[in-house]
Amino acid sequence: MASITKIKAITISLILNLSFALPATALAQQQCDTASTGGCHDKAKSLQLKLIAIFSILMASMIGVCLPLFSRRIPALMPDRDLFVVVKAFASGVILATGYMHVLPDSFNALMSNCLPVNPWKKFPFTTFVAMLSAILTLMTDSFAMSYYKKHGINRKGGGVDGEKEKNGERELGCVENGGLHVGHCDELNDGSNDKDSMLLRNRVVAQVLEIGIVVHSVVIGVSMGASSNQCTIRPLIAALCFHQLFEGMGLGGCILQAEYGMKTKAILVLFFSTTTPFGIVLGIGLSNVYSDRSPTALIVVGLLNASSAGLLNYMALVDLLAADFMGPKLQGSMRLQAWSYIAVLLGAGGMSVMAKWA
């Protein structure tokens, strides 16, 4: 959880400290200032819309991320049932489209803006370069985290690999072969539960890495909306972001459910996801008098953060969510379930792609 807090703090500090650092040329700044004014800019009306957005997005986020967590009360939505697999495929399609259709184009728009100098920003594809590096870094994080926990067997709540026990409703992994804690009958546990424990650990790594990518993206969206005074843009953006957070929350909630965390850890992850965008909006409102989303450094910081978030989300959606499920034994054993899952992916990705028209 500390890693998610640090990522959120770093993202906010970058936006706060670097947004005003680089002056533009007089002509470019004049053009950018002119582009950011017009008949739709009304601070009083836009503030009312922002307050509505804070409440609406908070509720949509909480509903989306909590729906899968309460699915245990509905037998048809248990993680081992076919319906859960189809719903998760739909949510994975939403996350995939979020990366490709929302975050990546935003990065292109920021880093190719006329408010930035031609050299180097229009001479080199920084967006795709940073997205590629982000995907590789996500793979490294995924791989090293799995290797570390498998080797050292962290025997505390939320970690570990070999063996398991119950404490406060959360599965803890407690039997370690090499230099760790031994809880008896290790050979028997390893013979029967290594695959299960590996999958549980992977689900935990996926849930936390996915949360980090979503937090970075959410802070950027929130600050941009909060600092804007364009009511014509904010009004349709509220509805689009509510749907966006609802479906993205369902995808994250499914990952948290499969990670089998205890109530405290689940509550922390839900809180971070639900409050990050509203917090970003509040932060943007506070900075609206001094923050300019058209300033060169603001464009660079937001563009690079969006590119890194896009690379992470695209990797997580394709590799850790879709490929892991579709190449797994459950879907490989049923062509019918595969077909329904592919339809769900296309519906989720298609729905989010349509929403890219407004957000």
Short mmCIF file of N, CA, C and O in Angstrom, two decimals, residues 193-275:
data_model
loop_
_atom_site.label_atom_id
_atom_site.label_comp_id
_atom_site.label_asym_id
_atom_site.label_seq_id
_atom_site.Cartn_x
_atom_site.Cartn_y
_atom_site.Cartn_z
N SER A 193 -0.56 -27.28 -3.34
CA SER A 193 -1.06 -25.90 -3.42
C SER A 193 -0.10 -24.92 -4.07
O SER A 193 -0.35 -23.73 -4.06
N ASN A 194 1.03 -25.38 -4.65
CA ASN A 194 1.97 -24.45 -5.27
C ASN A 194 1.32 -23.64 -6.38
O ASN A 194 1.50 -22.43 -6.48
N ASP A 195 0.56 -24.33 -7.25
CA ASP A 195 -0.09 -23.63 -8.36
C ASP A 195 -1.10 -22.62 -7.84
O ASP A 195 -1.18 -21.49 -8.33
N LYS A 196 -1.85 -23.03 -6.83
CA LYS A 196 -2.87 -22.15 -6.26
C LYS A 196 -2.24 -20.93 -5.60
O LYS A 196 -2.70 -19.79 -5.75
N ASP A 197 -1.13 -21.17 -4.86
CA ASP A 197 -0.45 -20.07 -4.18
C ASP A 197 0.21 -19.12 -5.18
O ASP A 197 0.22 -17.91 -4.99
N SER A 198 0.78 -19.68 -6.25
CA SER A 198 1.39 -18.85 -7.29
C SER A 198 0.35 -17.95 -7.93
O SER A 198 0.60 -16.77 -8.20
N MET A 199 -0.83 -18.50 -8.21
CA MET A 199 -1.90 -17.72 -8.82
C MET A 199 -2.38 -16.62 -7.87
O MET A 199 -2.64 -15.48 -8.29
N LEU A 200 -2.48 -16.96 -6.57
CA LEU A 200 -2.89 -15.96 -5.60
C LEU A 200 -1.88 -14.82 -5.52
O LEU A 200 -2.26 -13.64 -5.52
N LEU A 201 -0.60 -15.16 -5.48
CA LEU A 201 0.43 -14.13 -5.44
C LEU A 201 0.39 -13.26 -6.69
O LEU A 201 0.49 -12.03 -6.62
N ARG A 202 0.21 -13.90 -7.84
CA ARG A 202 0.15 -13.14 -9.10
C ARG A 202 -1.04 -12.19 -9.08
O ARG A 202 -0.94 -11.04 -9.52
N ASN A 203 -2.18 -12.64 -8.58
CA ASN A 203 -3.36 -11.78 -8.51
C ASN A 203 -3.11 -10.57 -7.61
O ASN A 203 -3.59 -9.47 -7.89
N ARG A 204 -2.34 -10.77 -6.56
CA ARG A 204 -2.03 -9.65 -5.65
C ARG A 204 -1.10 -8.65 -6.32
O ARG A 204 -1.28 -7.44 -6.18
N VAL A 205 -0.10 -9.15 -7.03
CA VAL A 205 0.81 -8.24 -7.75
C VAL A 205 0.05 -7.47 -8.82
O VAL A 205 0.20 -6.26 -8.97
N VAL A 206 -0.81 -8.17 -9.56
CA VAL A 206 -1.60 -7.53 -10.62
C VAL A 206 -2.49 -6.44 -10.04
O VAL A 206 -2.57 -5.33 -10.58
N ALA A 207 -3.16 -6.73 -8.93
CA ALA A 207 -4.09 -5.75 -8.33
C ALA A 207 -3.36 -4.48 -7.93
O ALA A 207 -3.84 -3.36 -8.19
N GLN A 208 -2.17 -4.60 -7.34
CA GLN A 208 -1.46 -3.42 -6.86
C GLN A 208 -0.83 -2.64 -8.01
O GLN A 208 -0.89 -1.39 -8.02
N VAL A 209 -0.26 -3.32 -9.00
CA VAL A 209 0.34 -2.61 -10.13
C VAL A 209 -0.74 -1.91 -10.95
O VAL A 209 -0.57 -0.76 -11.40
N LEU A 210 -1.88 -2.59 -11.15
CA LEU A 210 -2.99 -1.98 -11.89
C LEU A 210 -3.50 -0.74 -11.15
O LEU A 210 -3.80 0.28 -11.77
N GLU A 211 -3.60 -0.82 -9.83
CA GLU A 211 -4.05 0.33 -9.04
C GLU A 211 -3.11 1.52 -9.22
O GLU A 211 -3.56 2.67 -9.33
N ILE A 212 -1.80 1.26 -9.27
CA ILE A 212 -0.83 2.35 -9.46
C ILE A 212 -1.07 3.06 -10.79
O ILE A 212 -1.10 4.30 -10.85
N GLY A 213 -1.25 2.29 -11.86
CA GLY A 213 -1.50 2.91 -13.17
C GLY A 213 -2.76 3.74 -13.19
O GLY A 213 -2.80 4.83 -13.77
N ILE A 214 -3.81 3.23 -12.55
CA ILE A 214 -5.09 3.95 -12.53
C ILE A 214 -4.98 5.22 -11.68
O ILE A 214 -5.53 6.27 -12.03
N VAL A 215 -4.24 5.15 -10.55
CA VAL A 215 -4.08 6.31 -9.68
C VAL A 215 -3.38 7.45 -10.42
O VAL A 215 -3.80 8.61 -10.35
N VAL A 216 -2.30 7.13 -11.15
CA VAL A 216 -1.57 8.17 -11.90
C VAL A 216 -2.50 8.84 -12.91
O VAL A 216 -2.57 10.08 -13.00
N HIS A 217 -3.22 8.03 -13.67
CA HIS A 217 -4.14 8.57 -14.68
C HIS A 217 -5.25 9.40 -14.04
O HIS A 217 -5.61 10.47 -14.54
N SER A 218 -5.77 8.93 -12.91
CA SER A 218 -6.89 9.62 -12.26
C SER A 218 -6.49 10.98 -11.71
O SER A 218 -7.27 11.94 -11.77
N VAL A 219 -5.28 11.08 -11.15
CA VAL A 219 -4.80 12.37 -10.65
C VAL A 219 -4.71 13.38 -11.78
O VAL A 219 -5.14 14.54 -11.65
N VAL A 220 -4.16 12.95 -12.91
CA VAL A 220 -4.01 13.84 -14.07
C VAL A 220 -5.37 14.31 -14.56
O VAL A 220 -5.59 15.51 -14.82
N ILE A 221 -6.33 13.39 -14.69
CA ILE A 221 -7.68 13.75 -15.14
C ILE A 221 -8.32 14.74 -14.17
O ILE A 221 -8.90 15.75 -14.58
N GLY A 222 -8.22 14.46 -12.88
CA GLY A 222 -8.85 15.31 -11.87
C GLY A 222 -8.29 16.71 -11.87
O GLY A 222 -9.05 17.70 -11.84
N VAL A 223 -6.97 16.84 -11.89
CA VAL A 223 -6.35 18.17 -11.88
C VAL A 223 -6.72 18.95 -13.14
O VAL A 223 -7.03 20.15 -13.07
N SER A 224 -6.74 18.28 -14.28
CA SER A 224 -7.09 18.96 -15.54
C SER A 224 -8.53 19.48 -15.49
O SER A 224 -8.80 20.62 -15.89
N MET A 225 -9.46 18.66 -15.00
CA MET A 225 -10.85 19.11 -14.90
C MET A 225 -10.99 20.23 -13.88
O MET A 225 -11.68 21.23 -14.12
N GLY A 226 -10.35 20.08 -12.71
CA GLY A 226 -10.47 21.08 -11.66
C GLY A 226 -9.91 22.44 -12.04
O GLY A 226 -10.42 23.47 -11.61
N ALA A 227 -8.86 22.44 -12.86
CA ALA A 227 -8.23 23.70 -13.25
C ALA A 227 -8.92 24.35 -14.43
O ALA A 227 -8.70 25.53 -14.71
N SER A 228 -9.77 23.62 -15.12
CA SER A 228 -10.44 24.15 -16.31
C SER A 228 -11.64 25.01 -15.92
O SER A 228 -12.32 24.75 -14.94
N SER A 229 -11.89 26.05 -16.73
CA SER A 229 -13.08 26.88 -16.52
C SER A 229 -14.02 26.79 -17.72
O SER A 229 -14.94 27.60 -17.87
N ASN A 230 -13.79 25.78 -18.57
CA ASN A 230 -14.58 25.60 -19.78
C ASN A 230 -15.79 24.72 -19.47
O ASN A 230 -15.71 23.49 -19.45
N GLN A 231 -16.94 25.34 -19.23
CA GLN A 231 -18.14 24.59 -18.87
C GLN A 231 -18.63 23.72 -20.01
O GLN A 231 -19.27 22.68 -19.79
N CYS A 232 -18.37 24.12 -21.25
CA CYS A 232 -18.80 23.32 -22.40
C CYS A 232 -18.06 21.98 -22.46
O CYS A 232 -18.60 20.99 -22.96
N THR A 233 -16.84 21.95 -21.92
CA THR A 233 -16.07 20.71 -21.87
C THR A 233 -16.41 19.89 -20.63
O THR A 233 -16.51 18.67 -20.69
N ILE A 234 -16.60 20.58 -19.51
CA ILE A 234 -16.82 19.89 -18.23
C ILE A 234 -18.14 19.14 -18.21
O ILE A 234 -18.23 18.02 -17.71
N ARG A 235 -19.20 19.74 -18.77
CA ARG A 235 -20.54 19.16 -18.68
C ARG A 235 -20.60 17.74 -19.26
O ARG A 235 -21.02 16.81 -18.56
N PRO A 236 -20.19 17.51 -20.53
CA PRO A 236 -20.23 16.13 -21.04
C PRO A 236 -19.18 15.24 -20.40
O PRO A 236 -19.33 14.01 -20.34
N LEU A 237 -18.10 15.87 -19.89
CA LEU A 237 -17.02 15.09 -19.29
C LEU A 237 -17.48 14.41 -18.00
O LEU A 237 -17.01 13.32 -17.67
N ILE A 238 -18.41 15.03 -17.28
CA ILE A 238 -18.90 14.45 -16.02
C ILE A 238 -19.55 13.09 -16.27
O ILE A 238 -19.21 12.09 -15.63
N ALA A 239 -20.47 13.05 -17.23
CA ALA A 239 -21.16 11.78 -17.54
C ALA A 239 -20.18 10.74 -18.05
O ALA A 239 -20.22 9.57 -17.64
N ALA A 240 -19.27 11.17 -18.94
CA ALA A 240 -18.31 10.23 -19.51
C ALA A 240 -17.39 9.65 -18.43
O ALA A 240 -17.11 8.45 -18.41
N LEU A 241 -16.92 10.51 -17.51
CA LEU A 241 -16.02 10.04 -16.46
C LEU A 241 -16.73 9.15 -15.45
O LEU A 241 -16.12 8.24 -14.88
N CYS A 242 -18.01 9.40 -15.23
CA CYS A 242 -18.78 8.52 -14.32
C CYS A 242 -18.85 7.10 -14.89
O CYS A 242 -18.60 6.12 -14.16
N PHE A 243 -19.17 6.98 -16.17
CA PHE A 243 -19.19 5.66 -16.80
C PHE A 243 -17.78 5.07 -16.82
O PHE A 243 -17.59 3.86 -16.59
N HIS A 244 -16.80 5.90 -17.12
CA HIS A 244 -15.41 5.47 -17.17
C HIS A 244 -14.98 4.87 -15.83
O HIS A 244 -14.45 3.75 -15.76
N GLN A 245 -15.24 5.60 -14.73
CA GLN A 245 -14.85 5.13 -13.40
C GLN A 245 -15.65 3.91 -12.97
O GLN A 245 -15.13 3.02 -12.29
N LEU A 246 -16.92 3.85 -13.38
CA LEU A 246 -17.77 2.71 -13.03
C LEU A 246 -17.20 1.42 -13.62
O LEU A 246 -17.00 0.43 -12.90
N PHE A 247 -16.92 1.43 -14.91
CA PHE A 247 -16.46 0.21 -15.57
C PHE A 247 -15.00 -0.10 -15.24
O PHE A 247 -14.62 -1.27 -15.08
N GLU A 248 -14.17 0.94 -15.13
CA GLU A 248 -12.78 0.71 -14.74
C GLU A 248 -12.72 0.16 -13.32
O GLU A 248 -11.91 -0.72 -13.01
N GLY A 249 -13.61 0.66 -12.46
CA GLY A 249 -13.68 0.14 -11.10
C GLY A 249 -14.07 -1.32 -11.05
O GLY A 249 -13.58 -2.08 -10.22
N MET A 250 -14.96 -1.73 -11.95
CA MET A 250 -15.35 -3.15 -12.01
C MET A 250 -14.15 -4.02 -12.34
O MET A 250 -13.98 -5.11 -11.77
N GLY A 251 -13.31 -3.55 -13.26
CA GLY A 251 -12.11 -4.32 -13.61
C GLY A 251 -11.15 -4.43 -12.45
O GLY A 251 -10.64 -5.51 -12.13
N LEU A 252 -10.91 -3.31 -11.77
CA LEU A 252 -10.01 -3.32 -10.61
C LEU A 252 -10.61 -4.13 -9.47
O LEU A 252 -9.91 -4.90 -8.80
N GLY A 253 -11.92 -3.98 -9.25
CA GLY A 253 -12.58 -4.73 -8.18
C GLY A 253 -12.48 -6.23 -8.38
O GLY A 253 -12.30 -6.98 -7.41
N GLY A 254 -12.59 -6.67 -9.63
CA GLY A 254 -12.43 -8.10 -9.92
C GLY A 254 -11.04 -8.60 -9.55
O GLY A 254 -10.88 -9.70 -9.01
N CYS A 255 -10.02 -7.77 -9.83
CA CYS A 255 -8.64 -8.15 -9.48
C CYS A 255 -8.45 -8.19 -7.97
O CYS A 255 -7.78 -9.08 -7.44
N ILE A 256 -9.02 -7.21 -7.28
CA ILE A 256 -8.91 -7.19 -5.81
C ILE A 256 -9.61 -8.40 -5.21
O ILE A 256 -9.12 -9.02 -4.25
N LEU A 257 -10.77 -8.77 -5.77
CA LEU A 257 -11.50 -9.93 -5.28
C LEU A 257 -10.67 -11.20 -5.43
O LEU A 257 -10.58 -12.02 -4.50
N GLN A 258 -10.04 -11.38 -6.60
CA GLN A 258 -9.25 -12.58 -6.83
C GLN A 258 -7.98 -12.61 -5.99
O GLN A 258 -7.42 -13.68 -5.75
N ALA A 259 -7.51 -11.43 -5.54
CA ALA A 259 -6.31 -11.38 -4.69
C ALA A 259 -6.61 -11.84 -3.27
O ALA A 259 -5.69 -12.07 -2.50
N GLU A 260 -7.89 -11.96 -2.92
CA GLU A 260 -8.32 -12.47 -1.62
C GLU A 260 -7.70 -11.72 -0.45
O GLU A 260 -7.21 -12.31 0.51
N TYR A 261 -7.70 -10.39 -0.54
CA TYR A 261 -7.22 -9.56 0.56
C TYR A 261 -8.22 -9.56 1.70
O TYR A 261 -9.39 -9.88 1.53
N GLY A 262 -7.74 -9.14 2.89
CA GLY A 262 -8.62 -8.94 4.02
C GLY A 262 -9.38 -7.63 3.88
O GLY A 262 -9.12 -6.83 2.98
N MET A 263 -10.30 -7.39 4.80
CA MET A 263 -11.16 -6.21 4.70
C MET A 263 -10.37 -4.91 4.75
O MET A 263 -10.69 -3.95 4.04
N LYS A 264 -9.33 -4.84 5.58
CA LYS A 264 -8.56 -3.60 5.71
C LYS A 264 -7.86 -3.25 4.40
O LYS A 264 -7.91 -2.09 3.93
N THR A 265 -7.21 -4.23 3.78
CA THR A 265 -6.50 -3.97 2.53
C THR A 265 -7.47 -3.64 1.41
O THR A 265 -7.22 -2.74 0.61
N LYS A 266 -8.59 -4.36 1.37
CA LYS A 266 -9.61 -4.05 0.37
C LYS A 266 -10.10 -2.61 0.53
O LYS A 266 -10.27 -1.89 -0.46
N ALA A 267 -10.34 -2.21 1.77
CA ALA A 267 -10.85 -0.86 2.03
C ALA A 267 -9.85 0.20 1.57
O ALA A 267 -10.24 1.23 0.99
N ILE A 268 -8.55 -0.05 1.79
CA ILE A 268 -7.52 0.92 1.36
C ILE A 268 -7.50 1.04 -0.15
O ILE A 268 -7.47 2.15 -0.70
N LEU A 269 -7.53 -0.09 -0.85
CA LEU A 269 -7.50 -0.07 -2.32
C LEU A 269 -8.75 0.60 -2.89
O LEU A 269 -8.67 1.39 -3.84
N VAL A 270 -9.90 0.31 -2.30
CA VAL A 270 -11.15 0.94 -2.74
C VAL A 270 -11.10 2.44 -2.50
O VAL A 270 -11.50 3.24 -3.35
N LEU A 271 -10.58 2.85 -1.33
CA LEU A 271 -10.50 4.27 -0.99
C LEU A 271 -9.60 5.02 -1.97
O LEU A 271 -9.95 6.11 -2.44
N PHE A 272 -8.44 4.45 -2.28
CA PHE A 272 -7.52 5.11 -3.20
C PHE A 272 -8.16 5.28 -4.58
O PHE A 272 -8.09 6.36 -5.18
N PHE A 273 -8.78 4.22 -5.08
CA PHE A 273 -9.38 4.32 -6.40
C PHE A 273 -10.53 5.33 -6.42
O PHE A 273 -10.64 6.15 -7.34
N SER A 274 -11.38 5.29 -5.41
CA SER A 274 -12.59 6.10 -5.41
C SER A 274 -12.32 7.59 -5.21
O SER A 274 -13.03 8.43 -5.76
N THR A 275 -11.30 7.91 -4.43
CA THR A 275 -11.08 9.31 -4.05
C THR A 275 -10.04 10.04 -4.89
O THR A 275 -9.94 11.26 -4.81
#
